[in-house]
Coordinates of C-alpha atoms in Angstrom, one line a residue:
M1 CA -5.8 65.8 80.6
Q2 CA -6.4 61.8 80.5
Q3 CA -8.7 62.4 77.8
R4 CA -5.9 64.2 75.7
F5 CA -3.0 61.4 75.5
R6 CA -5.6 58.6 74.7
K7 CA -5.6 59.8 71.0
P8 CA -1.8 59.9 70.3
L9 CA -1.0 56.6 71.7
F10 CA -3.8 54.7 69.4
V11 CA -2.2 56.2 66.8
S12 CA 1.4 55.3 67.6
V13 CA 0.0 51.7 68.0
L14 CA -2.0 52.0 64.5
A15 CA 1.4 53.1 62.9
S16 CA 4.1 50.0 64.5
S17 CA 1.1 48.0 63.3
I18 CA 1.9 49.2 60.1
L19 CA 5.3 49.1 60.0
L20 CA 5.5 45.7 61.2
A21 CA 2.9 44.4 58.3
S22 CA 5.2 46.1 55.6
C23 CA 8.0 44.6 57.4
G24 CA 6.7 41.1 56.8
D25 CA 5.4 41.5 53.3
A26 CA 9.0 42.6 52.6
E27 CA 10.5 39.5 54.0
Q28 CA 7.8 37.2 52.0
N29 CA 8.7 39.1 48.9
A30 CA 12.6 38.7 49.6
Q31 CA 11.6 34.7 50.7
D32 CA 9.5 34.1 47.2
A33 CA 12.5 36.0 44.9
A34 CA 15.1 33.7 46.7
Q35 CA 12.9 30.7 45.8
Q36 CA 12.3 31.9 42.4
Q37 CA 16.3 32.3 41.8
Q38 CA 16.7 28.6 43.0
M39 CA 14.0 27.0 41.5
T40 CA 15.5 23.7 38.8
V41 CA 13.5 23.0 35.5
G42 CA 14.3 20.2 33.2
V43 CA 15.0 21.5 30.0
V44 CA 15.9 19.1 26.4
T45 CA 19.2 21.4 24.5
I46 CA 17.7 21.2 20.7
S47 CA 19.6 19.7 18.2
T48 CA 19.4 19.0 13.9
R49 CA 19.1 16.0 12.6
D50 CA 18.0 13.7 9.8
V51 CA 14.6 12.1 9.9
D52 CA 12.8 9.4 8.0
L53 CA 9.0 10.3 7.5
T54 CA 6.3 8.6 7.6
T55 CA 2.7 9.1 7.0
T56 CA 0.0 6.8 8.2
L57 CA -2.8 6.6 5.4
P58 CA -6.0 4.1 5.0
G59 CA -6.4 1.9 2.7
R60 CA -8.1 -1.3 1.3
A61 CA -6.5 -4.4 0.2
S62 CA -7.1 -6.3 -2.9
A63 CA -6.0 -9.9 -4.6
F64 CA -2.9 -9.7 -6.7
R65 CA -5.0 -11.9 -8.9
V66 CA -8.1 -13.1 -9.1
A67 CA -9.4 -15.6 -11.8
E68 CA -12.7 -16.6 -12.6
V69 CA -12.9 -20.3 -13.8
R70 CA -15.4 -21.4 -16.8
P71 CA -15.5 -23.9 -18.5
Q72 CA -14.3 -23.7 -22.6
V73 CA -16.0 -26.4 -24.3
S74 CA -19.7 -27.7 -23.5
G75 CA -20.8 -30.6 -22.1
I76 CA -21.8 -32.8 -18.6
L77 CA -19.6 -31.4 -15.1
E78 CA -18.8 -35.1 -14.5
K79 CA -16.3 -34.9 -11.4
R80 CA -15.1 -32.1 -8.8
L81 CA -11.4 -32.7 -8.4
F82 CA -10.4 -30.2 -5.5
E83 CA -11.8 -29.1 -1.9
E84 CA -13.4 -26.2 -1.6
G85 CA -11.5 -23.5 0.4
S86 CA -7.5 -25.2 -0.3
M87 CA -4.7 -23.4 -2.2
V88 CA -4.5 -25.1 -5.7
T89 CA -1.6 -24.2 -8.3
A90 CA -1.7 -23.1 -11.9
G91 CA -2.1 -26.5 -14.0
Q92 CA -3.4 -28.4 -11.6
Q93 CA -7.2 -30.3 -12.9
L94 CA -10.4 -29.1 -11.0
Y95 CA -13.1 -30.4 -12.6
Q96 CA -13.8 -33.2 -15.4
I97 CA -16.1 -32.2 -18.4
D98 CA -18.0 -35.8 -20.0
A99 CA -15.4 -36.2 -22.7
A100 CA -16.9 -39.2 -24.8
M101 CA -17.8 -36.9 -27.7
F102 CA -15.1 -35.1 -27.8
E103 CA -12.9 -38.5 -28.2
A104 CA -15.3 -39.7 -30.9
D105 CA -14.3 -36.5 -32.4
L106 CA -10.5 -36.8 -32.3
A107 CA -10.6 -40.2 -33.7
S108 CA -12.5 -38.5 -36.4
A109 CA -10.1 -36.2 -37.0
K110 CA -6.9 -38.5 -36.8
A111 CA -8.8 -40.8 -39.6
E112 CA -9.3 -37.8 -41.9
T113 CA -5.6 -37.1 -41.5
A114 CA -4.7 -40.5 -42.4
R115 CA -6.6 -40.0 -45.8
A116 CA -5.2 -37.0 -46.0
Q117 CA -1.6 -38.0 -45.9
A118 CA -2.6 -40.9 -48.0
A119 CA -4.2 -38.7 -51.1
V120 CA -0.9 -36.4 -50.5
K121 CA 1.3 -39.8 -50.9
S122 CA -0.6 -40.5 -54.1
T123 CA -0.7 -37.1 -55.7
K124 CA 3.0 -36.8 -55.3
S125 CA 4.1 -40.2 -56.7
R126 CA 2.1 -39.0 -60.0
F127 CA 2.9 -35.1 -60.0
E128 CA 6.3 -36.0 -60.0
R129 CA 6.1 -38.7 -62.6
S130 CA 4.5 -36.0 -64.9
Q131 CA 7.6 -33.8 -64.4
E132 CA 9.5 -36.6 -65.9
L133 CA 7.1 -37.2 -68.6
L134 CA 6.5 -33.7 -69.3
Q135 CA 10.0 -33.3 -70.0
D136 CA 10.3 -36.2 -72.5
K137 CA 7.1 -34.9 -73.7
A138 CA 5.6 -38.2 -73.4
I139 CA 2.2 -36.3 -71.5
S140 CA 0.9 -33.1 -72.7
Q141 CA 0.7 -29.6 -70.5
Q142 CA -2.6 -30.1 -69.6
D143 CA -2.0 -33.8 -68.1
F144 CA 0.9 -32.3 -66.3
D145 CA -0.6 -29.1 -65.3
E146 CA -4.0 -31.7 -63.5
A147 CA -1.6 -33.6 -61.7
E148 CA 0.1 -30.9 -60.0
A149 CA -3.6 -29.3 -59.5
A150 CA -4.3 -32.8 -57.8
Y151 CA -1.3 -32.7 -55.5
L152 CA -1.4 -29.1 -54.6
Q153 CA -5.1 -29.9 -53.5
A154 CA -4.3 -33.2 -51.4
E155 CA -1.5 -30.9 -49.8
A156 CA -4.0 -28.2 -48.7
Q157 CA -7.0 -30.8 -47.8
L158 CA -4.2 -32.4 -45.3
K159 CA -3.3 -29.2 -43.5
V160 CA -7.2 -28.8 -43.1
A161 CA -7.4 -32.6 -41.2
Q162 CA -4.4 -31.6 -38.9
A163 CA -5.8 -28.8 -38.0
N164 CA -9.3 -30.3 -37.2
L165 CA -6.8 -32.7 -35.3
A166 CA -5.6 -30.5 -33.1
R167 CA -8.8 -28.5 -32.5
A168 CA -10.2 -31.7 -31.8
E169 CA -6.9 -32.6 -29.6
L170 CA -7.5 -29.0 -27.9
N171 CA -11.3 -29.9 -27.1
L172 CA -10.7 -32.8 -25.4
E173 CA -7.8 -31.3 -23.4
Y174 CA -10.6 -28.3 -22.4
T175 CA -12.3 -31.4 -21.0
Q176 CA -9.9 -31.2 -17.9
V177 CA -10.8 -27.9 -16.3
K178 CA -7.0 -26.6 -14.9
A179 CA -6.8 -24.0 -12.6
P180 CA -5.0 -21.0 -14.8
I181 CA -3.0 -19.2 -11.6
D182 CA -2.0 -20.2 -8.1
G183 CA -4.1 -19.2 -5.3
R184 CA -6.8 -19.8 -2.7
I185 CA -9.8 -21.7 -4.6
G186 CA -13.3 -20.7 -3.5
R187 CA -16.6 -22.5 -3.3
S188 CA -17.9 -24.5 -6.3
Q189 CA -20.7 -22.7 -8.2
L190 CA -21.8 -26.1 -9.7
T191 CA -22.2 -29.7 -8.9
E192 CA -21.7 -32.7 -11.1
G193 CA -24.7 -33.6 -13.3
A194 CA -24.6 -29.8 -14.7
L195 CA -24.4 -28.7 -18.1
L196 CA -21.9 -26.5 -19.0
S197 CA -21.6 -24.3 -22.2
V198 CA -18.8 -21.9 -23.6
G199 CA -19.3 -18.4 -22.7
Q200 CA -21.8 -19.1 -19.7
S201 CA -22.3 -16.2 -17.6
Q202 CA -22.2 -18.2 -14.4
A203 CA -18.2 -19.1 -13.4
L204 CA -17.9 -22.8 -11.5
T205 CA -15.3 -20.9 -9.4
T206 CA -13.2 -18.2 -8.5
I207 CA -9.2 -18.3 -7.8
T208 CA -7.7 -15.7 -5.8
Q209 CA -3.5 -15.2 -5.1
L210 CA -3.3 -13.5 -2.1
D211 CA 0.8 -13.3 -1.4
P212 CA 1.7 -10.9 -2.3
I213 CA -1.4 -8.6 -1.9
Y214 CA -2.3 -5.2 -2.9
V215 CA -3.3 -2.4 -1.1
D216 CA -4.8 0.9 -2.5
I217 CA -3.9 3.9 -0.2
A218 CA -6.0 7.4 -0.3
Q219 CA -3.7 10.5 -0.2
S220 CA -5.4 13.8 0.0
T221 CA -4.3 16.1 -2.7
S222 CA -3.2 18.9 -0.2
D223 CA -0.6 16.3 1.6
Y224 CA 0.7 15.4 -1.7
L225 CA 1.3 18.5 -3.0
A226 CA 2.4 19.6 0.0
L227 CA 5.0 16.5 -0.2
Q228 CA 6.1 17.1 -4.0
Q229 CA 6.7 20.8 -2.7
A230 CA 9.0 19.7 -0.3
I231 CA 10.8 17.4 -2.6
A232 CA 11.2 20.1 -5.2
D233 CA 12.7 22.4 -2.5
G234 CA 15.2 20.0 -1.4
R235 CA 14.0 19.4 2.4
I236 CA 13.0 16.2 1.8
E237 CA 15.0 13.4 0.1
T238 CA 13.4 10.6 -2.0
D239 CA 15.6 7.5 -3.7
S240 CA 15.5 7.8 -7.5
E241 CA 12.6 5.5 -8.2
N242 CA 10.3 7.2 -5.5
R243 CA 9.8 3.1 -4.2
A244 CA 8.6 4.1 -0.7
E245 CA 8.7 1.5 2.2
V246 CA 4.8 0.5 3.2
T247 CA 4.1 -1.4 6.5
V248 CA 0.8 -2.6 7.5
Q249 CA -0.2 -3.9 10.8
V250 CA -3.4 -5.5 11.4
G251 CA -4.9 -8.0 14.1
E252 CA -6.4 -6.1 17.7
N253 CA -2.9 -6.5 19.0
R254 CA -1.1 -5.6 15.6
N255 CA 0.6 -8.9 15.7
F256 CA 1.3 -9.1 12.4
S257 CA 3.1 -6.9 10.6
T258 CA 4.4 -6.9 6.9
K259 CA 6.6 -4.6 4.4
G260 CA 6.1 -3.8 1.0
E261 CA 6.9 -1.2 -1.5
L262 CA 4.9 1.9 -3.3
L263 CA 4.0 1.2 -6.8
F264 CA 2.5 4.0 -8.1
N265 CA -0.2 6.5 -8.1
E266 CA -3.1 7.3 -10.1
V267 CA -2.9 10.3 -12.5
T268 CA -6.4 11.0 -11.5
V269 CA -8.5 12.5 -8.3
D270 CA -11.2 11.1 -6.9
P271 CA -13.9 14.0 -7.5
Q272 CA -15.7 12.8 -4.5
T273 CA -13.0 12.3 -2.3
S274 CA -10.3 15.1 -3.8
A275 CA -7.9 11.9 -2.6
I276 CA -5.4 10.5 -5.1
T277 CA -4.9 6.7 -4.8
L278 CA -1.7 4.9 -4.1
R279 CA -1.0 1.4 -4.6
A280 CA 1.6 -0.9 -2.8
R281 CA 2.1 -4.5 -3.2
L282 CA 2.7 -6.1 0.4
A283 CA 4.0 -9.8 1.4
N284 CA 1.2 -11.7 2.6
P285 CA 2.9 -15.2 3.5
N286 CA 0.1 -16.2 6.2
H287 CA -2.9 -15.1 4.4
A288 CA -3.2 -12.2 7.5
I289 CA -4.3 -9.9 5.0
L290 CA -7.5 -10.6 2.8
P291 CA -9.2 -8.8 -0.1
G292 CA -11.5 -6.0 1.0
M293 CA -10.0 -5.3 4.4
Y294 CA -9.6 -2.2 5.6
V295 CA -6.1 -1.3 6.9
R296 CA -3.9 1.8 8.1
A297 CA -0.8 1.9 5.8
E298 CA 2.5 3.6 6.9
V299 CA 4.2 5.0 4.3
G300 CA 7.6 6.4 4.4
T301 CA 7.9 9.8 2.2
G302 CA 11.2 10.5 2.5
N303 CA 14.2 12.0 4.7
L304 CA 14.2 15.5 5.8
K305 CA 17.2 17.2 5.9
N306 CA 18.4 19.3 9.5
A307 CA 15.2 18.8 11.4
I308 CA 14.7 20.6 14.6
L309 CA 12.3 18.4 16.8
A310 CA 10.8 19.3 20.1
P311 CA 9.9 17.2 22.2
Q312 CA 6.3 17.1 22.9
T313 CA 6.4 16.8 26.5
G314 CA 7.2 20.8 26.3
V315 CA 4.8 22.2 23.7
S316 CA 1.5 23.1 24.9
R317 CA -1.7 25.0 23.0
D318 CA -2.9 28.6 24.3
P319 CA -6.3 29.0 24.1
R320 CA -6.3 29.9 20.3
G321 CA -4.7 26.8 19.7
R322 CA -1.3 28.3 18.9
A323 CA 1.3 26.4 19.5
I324 CA 3.6 27.5 22.4
A325 CA 6.9 26.8 24.3
F326 CA 9.1 28.0 27.3
V327 CA 12.3 28.0 26.7
V328 CA 15.9 29.9 29.4
N329 CA 17.3 32.3 27.2
S330 CA 21.0 33.6 27.6
K331 CA 19.7 35.6 30.9
G332 CA 18.7 32.7 32.2
E333 CA 15.3 33.5 32.1
V334 CA 12.0 31.3 31.4
E335 CA 10.7 32.8 27.6
Q336 CA 7.6 32.0 25.7
R337 CA 7.6 31.0 22.0
Y338 CA 5.1 30.3 19.6
L339 CA 5.7 27.5 17.4
Q340 CA 4.9 26.1 13.8
V341 CA 4.8 22.8 13.9
E342 CA 4.7 20.5 10.8
R343 CA 4.2 16.9 12.2
T344 CA 4.8 14.4 14.8
V345 CA 7.8 11.8 14.2
G346 CA 7.7 9.6 17.1
T347 CA 7.2 11.7 20.1
D348 CA 8.6 15.1 19.1
W349 CA 7.1 17.6 17.5
V350 CA 9.0 18.9 14.0
V351 CA 9.2 22.6 14.4
T352 CA 9.6 24.5 11.1
D353 CA 9.7 28.2 12.8
G354 CA 10.4 29.4 16.6
L355 CA 13.0 26.9 17.7
K356 CA 16.7 26.6 16.5
A357 CA 19.9 25.1 17.5
G358 CA 20.7 25.3 20.6
D359 CA 17.6 26.8 22.1
Q360 CA 16.7 25.2 25.9
V361 CA 13.2 23.6 26.2
I362 CA 11.5 23.4 29.4
V363 CA 9.8 20.3 29.7
E364 CA 9.6 19.6 33.8
G365 CA 8.6 22.1 35.8
L366 CA 6.1 24.0 34.1
Q367 CA 3.1 24.5 36.4
K368 CA 5.7 26.5 38.4
I369 CA 7.3 29.2 35.9
Q370 CA 5.9 32.2 34.3
P371 CA 7.4 34.6 31.4
G372 CA 10.7 36.5 33.0
M373 CA 11.2 33.9 35.8
P374 CA 15.1 33.4 36.6
V375 CA 15.5 29.7 36.8
K376 CA 18.2 27.1 37.2
T377 CA 18.4 24.2 34.4
E378 CA 19.1 20.3 34.4
E379 CA 19.4 18.6 31.3
V380 CA 16.6 16.1 30.7
K381 CA 18.1 12.9 29.2

């Protein structure tokens, strides 16, 4: 009889345990639901605004002007009159070439000019007298013609002498080799005593103008065409001359910054890189940017109207690389959205699809939420 009652007792104990466990699970689920309902997340409410767009592109600096100094007359180099690496101004004398031979040529040209002037004076008097005598029929027509021809020939010789005099003066002036432009002068390639000749291939020195300075920027054809299409569609506005502002920062800490404007873009595409070259002119008062230096230029591309910006902290990527964001919908529940993003502006993404003005994007508490969960919102400034 005792064995008959042991089995029902065991069944009743087991049933009680199951009942208690189910009650515990229900209480836990209720607690979890209560916690979910009470969870607060930080959100940013999306609004539209106009944005000034910029693009960072690689570029290489080139000098505003470069002049190779060469002699314009032949002779022996006597003096160097500048300090290598210094700043020079246009018209400043750099070298002195031996001028003795050119001074002699100038004296000879002056004497020839004086003789021609005397010949003109003599023949002119004879010609004027011949005119009076011809009217009185005191001389023949042939004598008059000879006097006139002599006078005209003397005038022609005077012009030749004056041209030779001007050439001699110019050659003497060329013995003073002067700077053609303002800028920083390089090292001298020849020293005193060197024989110089007109048209020599070796330059005496080189002058480089560094302020302002050019920066040649490379932009891909795809970005260029996309920008032109956005301008044509009216999404991006530019000024009438399309003179975009360009900013360049150099130095390890980017402690030097200079601004300029975009001048033009090339009409051809580099077949090796499929890039279009843009040229910008920038102020370079401290000569911090040197020709050949590689820089990164920030180019203004226009103004984007009614842009939708989403904070980068609220946008992530799924395993397939798609941009996603979690928003709080009208029911107060978490909703996952797939976004189309175009570029970054500061700490925000420019969103072209997936969000609209008034949406609340979750930026805080993302680790504890999942789609469909009811949440409370708190605006993050």
